[in-house]
PDB file of C-alpha atoms in Angstrom:
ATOM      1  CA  UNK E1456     -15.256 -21.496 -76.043  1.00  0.00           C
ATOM      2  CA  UNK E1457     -11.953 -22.794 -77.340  1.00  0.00           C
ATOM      3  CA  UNK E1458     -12.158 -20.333 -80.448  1.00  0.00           C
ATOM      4  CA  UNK E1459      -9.856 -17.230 -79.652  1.00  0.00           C
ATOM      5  CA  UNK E1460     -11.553 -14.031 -80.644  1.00  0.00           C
ATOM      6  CA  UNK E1461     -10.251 -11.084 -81.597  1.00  0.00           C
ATOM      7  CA  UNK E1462     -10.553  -8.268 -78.856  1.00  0.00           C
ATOM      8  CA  UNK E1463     -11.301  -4.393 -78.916  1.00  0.00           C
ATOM      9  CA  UNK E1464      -9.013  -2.533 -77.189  1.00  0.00           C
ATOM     10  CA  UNK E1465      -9.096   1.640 -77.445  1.00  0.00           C
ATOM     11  CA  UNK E1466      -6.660   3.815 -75.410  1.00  0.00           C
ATOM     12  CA  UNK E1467      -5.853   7.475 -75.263  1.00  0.00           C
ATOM     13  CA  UNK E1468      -3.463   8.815 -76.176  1.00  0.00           C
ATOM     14  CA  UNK E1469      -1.730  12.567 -76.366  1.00  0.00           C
ATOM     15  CA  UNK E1470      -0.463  13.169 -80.182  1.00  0.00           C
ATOM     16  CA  UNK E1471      -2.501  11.290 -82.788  1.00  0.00           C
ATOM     17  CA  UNK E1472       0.865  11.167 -85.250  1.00  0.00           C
ATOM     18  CA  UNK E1473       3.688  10.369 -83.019  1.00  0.00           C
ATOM     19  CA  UNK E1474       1.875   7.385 -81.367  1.00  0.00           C
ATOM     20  CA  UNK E1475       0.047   6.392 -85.355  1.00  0.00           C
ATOM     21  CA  UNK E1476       3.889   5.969 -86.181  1.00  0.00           C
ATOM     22  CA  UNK E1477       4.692   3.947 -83.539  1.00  0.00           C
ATOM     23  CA  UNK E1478       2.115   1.554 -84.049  1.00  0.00           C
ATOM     24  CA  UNK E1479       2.499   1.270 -87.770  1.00  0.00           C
ATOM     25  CA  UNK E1480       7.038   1.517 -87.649  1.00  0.00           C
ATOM     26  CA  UNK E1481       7.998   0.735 -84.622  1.00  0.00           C
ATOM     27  CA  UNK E1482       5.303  -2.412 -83.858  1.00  0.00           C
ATOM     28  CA  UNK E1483       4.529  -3.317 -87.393  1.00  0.00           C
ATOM     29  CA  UNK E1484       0.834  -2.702 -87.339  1.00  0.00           C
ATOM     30  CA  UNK E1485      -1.362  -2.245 -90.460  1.00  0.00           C
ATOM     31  CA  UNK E1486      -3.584   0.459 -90.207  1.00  0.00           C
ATOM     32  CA  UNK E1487      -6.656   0.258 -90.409  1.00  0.00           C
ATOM     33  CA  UNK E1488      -9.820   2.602 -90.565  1.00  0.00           C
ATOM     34  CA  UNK E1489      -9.176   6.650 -89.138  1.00  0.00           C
ATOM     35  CA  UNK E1490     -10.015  10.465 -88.460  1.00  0.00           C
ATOM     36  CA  UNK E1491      -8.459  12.809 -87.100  1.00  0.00           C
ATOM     37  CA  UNK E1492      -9.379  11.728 -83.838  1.00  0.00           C
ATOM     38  CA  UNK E1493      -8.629   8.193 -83.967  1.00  0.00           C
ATOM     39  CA  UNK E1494      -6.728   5.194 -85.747  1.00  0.00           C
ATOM     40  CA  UNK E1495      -7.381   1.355 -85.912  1.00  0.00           C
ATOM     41  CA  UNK E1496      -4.559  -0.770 -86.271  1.00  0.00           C
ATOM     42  CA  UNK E1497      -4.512  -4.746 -86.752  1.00  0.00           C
ATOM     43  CA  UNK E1498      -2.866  -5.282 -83.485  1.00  0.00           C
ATOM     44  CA  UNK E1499      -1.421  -9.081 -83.792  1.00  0.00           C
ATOM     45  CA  UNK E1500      -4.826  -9.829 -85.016  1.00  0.00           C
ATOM     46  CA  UNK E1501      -6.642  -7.875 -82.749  1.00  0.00           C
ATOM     47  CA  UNK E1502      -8.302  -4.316 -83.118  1.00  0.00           C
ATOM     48  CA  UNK E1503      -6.304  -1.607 -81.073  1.00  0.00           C
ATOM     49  CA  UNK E1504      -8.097   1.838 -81.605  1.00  0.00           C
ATOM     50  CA  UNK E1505      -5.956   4.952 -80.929  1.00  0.00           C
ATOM     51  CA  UNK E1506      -7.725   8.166 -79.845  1.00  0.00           C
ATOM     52  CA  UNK E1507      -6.251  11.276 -79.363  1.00  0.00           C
ATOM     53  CA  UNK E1508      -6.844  12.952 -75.838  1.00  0.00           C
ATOM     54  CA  UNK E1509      -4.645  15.878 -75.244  1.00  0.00           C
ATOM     55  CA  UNK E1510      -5.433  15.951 -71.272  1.00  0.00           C
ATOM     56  CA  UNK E1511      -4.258  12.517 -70.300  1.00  0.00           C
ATOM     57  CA  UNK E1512      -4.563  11.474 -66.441  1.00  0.00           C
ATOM     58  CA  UNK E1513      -2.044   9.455 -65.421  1.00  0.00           C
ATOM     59  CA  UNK E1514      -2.858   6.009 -65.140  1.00  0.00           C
ATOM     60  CA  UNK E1515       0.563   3.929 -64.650  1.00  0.00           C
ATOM     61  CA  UNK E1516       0.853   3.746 -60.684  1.00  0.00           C
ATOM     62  CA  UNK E1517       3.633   2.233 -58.772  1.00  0.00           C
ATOM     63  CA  UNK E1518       3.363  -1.194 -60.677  1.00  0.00           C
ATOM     64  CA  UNK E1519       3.375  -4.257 -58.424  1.00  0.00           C
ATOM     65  CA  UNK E1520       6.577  -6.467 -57.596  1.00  0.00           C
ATOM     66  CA  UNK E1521       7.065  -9.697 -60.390  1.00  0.00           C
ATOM     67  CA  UNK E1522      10.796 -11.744 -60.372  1.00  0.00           C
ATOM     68  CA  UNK E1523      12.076  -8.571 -58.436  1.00  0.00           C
ATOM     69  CA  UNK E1524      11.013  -6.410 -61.497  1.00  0.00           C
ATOM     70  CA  UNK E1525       8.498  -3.713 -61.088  1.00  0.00           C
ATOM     71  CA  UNK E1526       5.823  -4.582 -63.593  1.00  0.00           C
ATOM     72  CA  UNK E1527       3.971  -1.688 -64.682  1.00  0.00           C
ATOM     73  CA  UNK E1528       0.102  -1.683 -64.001  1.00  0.00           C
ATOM     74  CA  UNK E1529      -2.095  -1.093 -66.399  1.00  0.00           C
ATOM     75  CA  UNK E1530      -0.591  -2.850 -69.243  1.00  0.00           C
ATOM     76  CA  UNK E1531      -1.934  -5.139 -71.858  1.00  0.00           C
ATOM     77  CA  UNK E1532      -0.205  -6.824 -75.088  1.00  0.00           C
ATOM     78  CA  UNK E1533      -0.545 -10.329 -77.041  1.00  0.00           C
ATOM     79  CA  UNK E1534       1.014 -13.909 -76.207  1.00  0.00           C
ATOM     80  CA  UNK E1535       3.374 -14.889 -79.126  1.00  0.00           C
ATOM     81  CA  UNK E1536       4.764 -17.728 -80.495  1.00  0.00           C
ATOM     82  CA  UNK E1537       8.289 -18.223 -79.058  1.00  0.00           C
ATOM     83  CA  UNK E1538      10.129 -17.514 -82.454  1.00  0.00           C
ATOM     84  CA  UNK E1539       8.271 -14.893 -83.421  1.00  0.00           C
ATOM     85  CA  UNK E1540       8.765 -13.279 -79.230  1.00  0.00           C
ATOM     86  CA  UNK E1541      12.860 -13.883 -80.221  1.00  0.00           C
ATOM     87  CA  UNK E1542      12.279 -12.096 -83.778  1.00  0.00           C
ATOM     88  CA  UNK E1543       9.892  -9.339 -82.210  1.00  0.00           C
ATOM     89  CA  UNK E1544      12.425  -8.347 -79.096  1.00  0.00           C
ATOM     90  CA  UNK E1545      15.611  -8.220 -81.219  1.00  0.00           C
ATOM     91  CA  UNK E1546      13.678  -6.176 -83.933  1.00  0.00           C
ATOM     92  CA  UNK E1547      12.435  -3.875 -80.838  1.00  0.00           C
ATOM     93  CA  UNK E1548      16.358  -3.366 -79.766  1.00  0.00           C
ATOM     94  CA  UNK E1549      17.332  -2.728 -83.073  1.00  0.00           C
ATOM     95  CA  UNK E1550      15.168  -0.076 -83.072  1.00  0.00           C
ATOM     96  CA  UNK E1551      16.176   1.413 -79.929  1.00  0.00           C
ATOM     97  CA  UNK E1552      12.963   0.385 -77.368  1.00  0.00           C
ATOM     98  CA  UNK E1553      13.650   1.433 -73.644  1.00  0.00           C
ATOM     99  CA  UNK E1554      12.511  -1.158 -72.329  1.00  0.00           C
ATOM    100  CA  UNK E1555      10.601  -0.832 -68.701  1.00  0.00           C
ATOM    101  CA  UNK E1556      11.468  -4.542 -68.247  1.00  0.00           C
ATOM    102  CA  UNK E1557      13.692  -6.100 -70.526  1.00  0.00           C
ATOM    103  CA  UNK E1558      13.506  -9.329 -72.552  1.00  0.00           C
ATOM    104  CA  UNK E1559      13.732 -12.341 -70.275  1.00  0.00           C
ATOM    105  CA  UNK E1560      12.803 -15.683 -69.727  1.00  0.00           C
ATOM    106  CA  UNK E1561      10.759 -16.350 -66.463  1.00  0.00           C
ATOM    107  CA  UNK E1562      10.128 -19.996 -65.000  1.00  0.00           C
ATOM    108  CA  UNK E1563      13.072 -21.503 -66.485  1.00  0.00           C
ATOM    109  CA  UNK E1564      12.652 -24.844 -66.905  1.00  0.00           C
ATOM    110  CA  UNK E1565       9.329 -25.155 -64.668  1.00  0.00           C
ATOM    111  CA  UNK E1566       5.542 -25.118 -65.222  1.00  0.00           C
ATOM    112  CA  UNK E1567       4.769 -22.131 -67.339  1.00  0.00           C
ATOM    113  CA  UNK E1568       8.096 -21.120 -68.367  1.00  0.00           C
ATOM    114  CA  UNK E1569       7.555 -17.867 -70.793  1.00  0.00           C
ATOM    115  CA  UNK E1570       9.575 -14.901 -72.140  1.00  0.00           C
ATOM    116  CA  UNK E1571       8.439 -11.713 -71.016  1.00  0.00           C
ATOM    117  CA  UNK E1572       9.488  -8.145 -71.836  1.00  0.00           C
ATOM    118  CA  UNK E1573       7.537  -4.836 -71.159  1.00  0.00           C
ATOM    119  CA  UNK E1574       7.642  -1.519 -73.036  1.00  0.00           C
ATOM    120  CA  UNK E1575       5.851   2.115 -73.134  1.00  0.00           C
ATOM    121  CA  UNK E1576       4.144   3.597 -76.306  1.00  0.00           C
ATOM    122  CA  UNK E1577       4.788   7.443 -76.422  1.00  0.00           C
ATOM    123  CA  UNK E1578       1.645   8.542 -74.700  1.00  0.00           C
ATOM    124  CA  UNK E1579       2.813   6.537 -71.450  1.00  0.00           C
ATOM    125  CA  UNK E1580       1.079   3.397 -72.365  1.00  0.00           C
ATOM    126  CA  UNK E1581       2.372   0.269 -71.214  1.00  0.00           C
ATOM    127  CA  UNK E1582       2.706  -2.989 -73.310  1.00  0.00           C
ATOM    128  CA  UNK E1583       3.785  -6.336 -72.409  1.00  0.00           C
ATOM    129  CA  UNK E1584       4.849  -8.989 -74.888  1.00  0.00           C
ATOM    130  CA  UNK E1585       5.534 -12.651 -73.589  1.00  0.00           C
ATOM    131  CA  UNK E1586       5.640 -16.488 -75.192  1.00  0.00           C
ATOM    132  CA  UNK E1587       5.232 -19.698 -73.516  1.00  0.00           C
ATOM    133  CA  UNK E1588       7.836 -22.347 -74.659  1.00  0.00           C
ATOM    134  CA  UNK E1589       4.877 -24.730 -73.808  1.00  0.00           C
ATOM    135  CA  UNK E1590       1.171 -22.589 -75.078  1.00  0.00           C
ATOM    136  CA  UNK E1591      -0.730 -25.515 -73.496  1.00  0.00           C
ATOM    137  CA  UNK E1592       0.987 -24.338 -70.536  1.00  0.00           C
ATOM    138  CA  UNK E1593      -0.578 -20.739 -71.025  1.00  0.00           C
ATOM    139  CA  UNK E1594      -3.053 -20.900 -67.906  1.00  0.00           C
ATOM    140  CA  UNK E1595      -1.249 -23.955 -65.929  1.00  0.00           C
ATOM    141  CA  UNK E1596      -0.725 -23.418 -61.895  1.00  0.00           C
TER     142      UNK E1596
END
């Protein structure tokens, strides 16, 4: 069980092209397979599937309490490698992100030390990216 598998992952989402072009521009993710109801995308290796739901219900609640920040819950997102976090968050400013938490490094120095940084897609989505300066370190207590 050491192999990591790719997982499935489809959300809804309100307008089929706005949030298409944010997962292809903003994140860099190739498209894969579509309709007009829904999009793949390679999503760091994994298969995110896009489909369009005009009447959303709001799913982001109050978010629970993390380093004093207010992370948002649900989220979900991919564990990359430190460089490529670095590379990633600066490319993410550069393109003018607001940011629901921005890029920081939790754990300084201590057992499971990572960089963190949390975002919304334009349906309301939440995403969090984060690296571990140490990956064996990934599940560590």
């Amino acid at each position: 069980m050491n192999r990591i598998q790719p997982f499935h992952l489809a959300i809804p989402v309100r307008n089929l092209e706005e949030n298409r072009t944010f997962y292809r521009e903003t994140l860099g993710c190739t498209e894969g397979r579509s309709s007009d109801h829904w999009v793949d995308f390679d999503f760091f290796g994994h298969q995110l599937v896009i489909h369009v739901q005009e009447t959303l219900v709001e799913t982001a609640g109050k978010g629970n309490p993390v380093d004093g920040k207010d992370v948002p819950i649900p989220h979900f997102g991919v564990v990359l490698d430190w460089d490529v976090f670095e590379q990633f968050a600066e490319q993410l400013k550069q393109k003018n992100i607001e940011f629901v938490i921005e890029p920081y490094t939790r754990f300084k120095g201590k057992t499971g030390e990572q960089a963190t940084m949390f975002f919304k897609d334009p349906s309301g989505n939440a995403l969090e990216f984060k690296a571990f300066k140490d990956m064996s370190q990934l599940f560590a207590k």
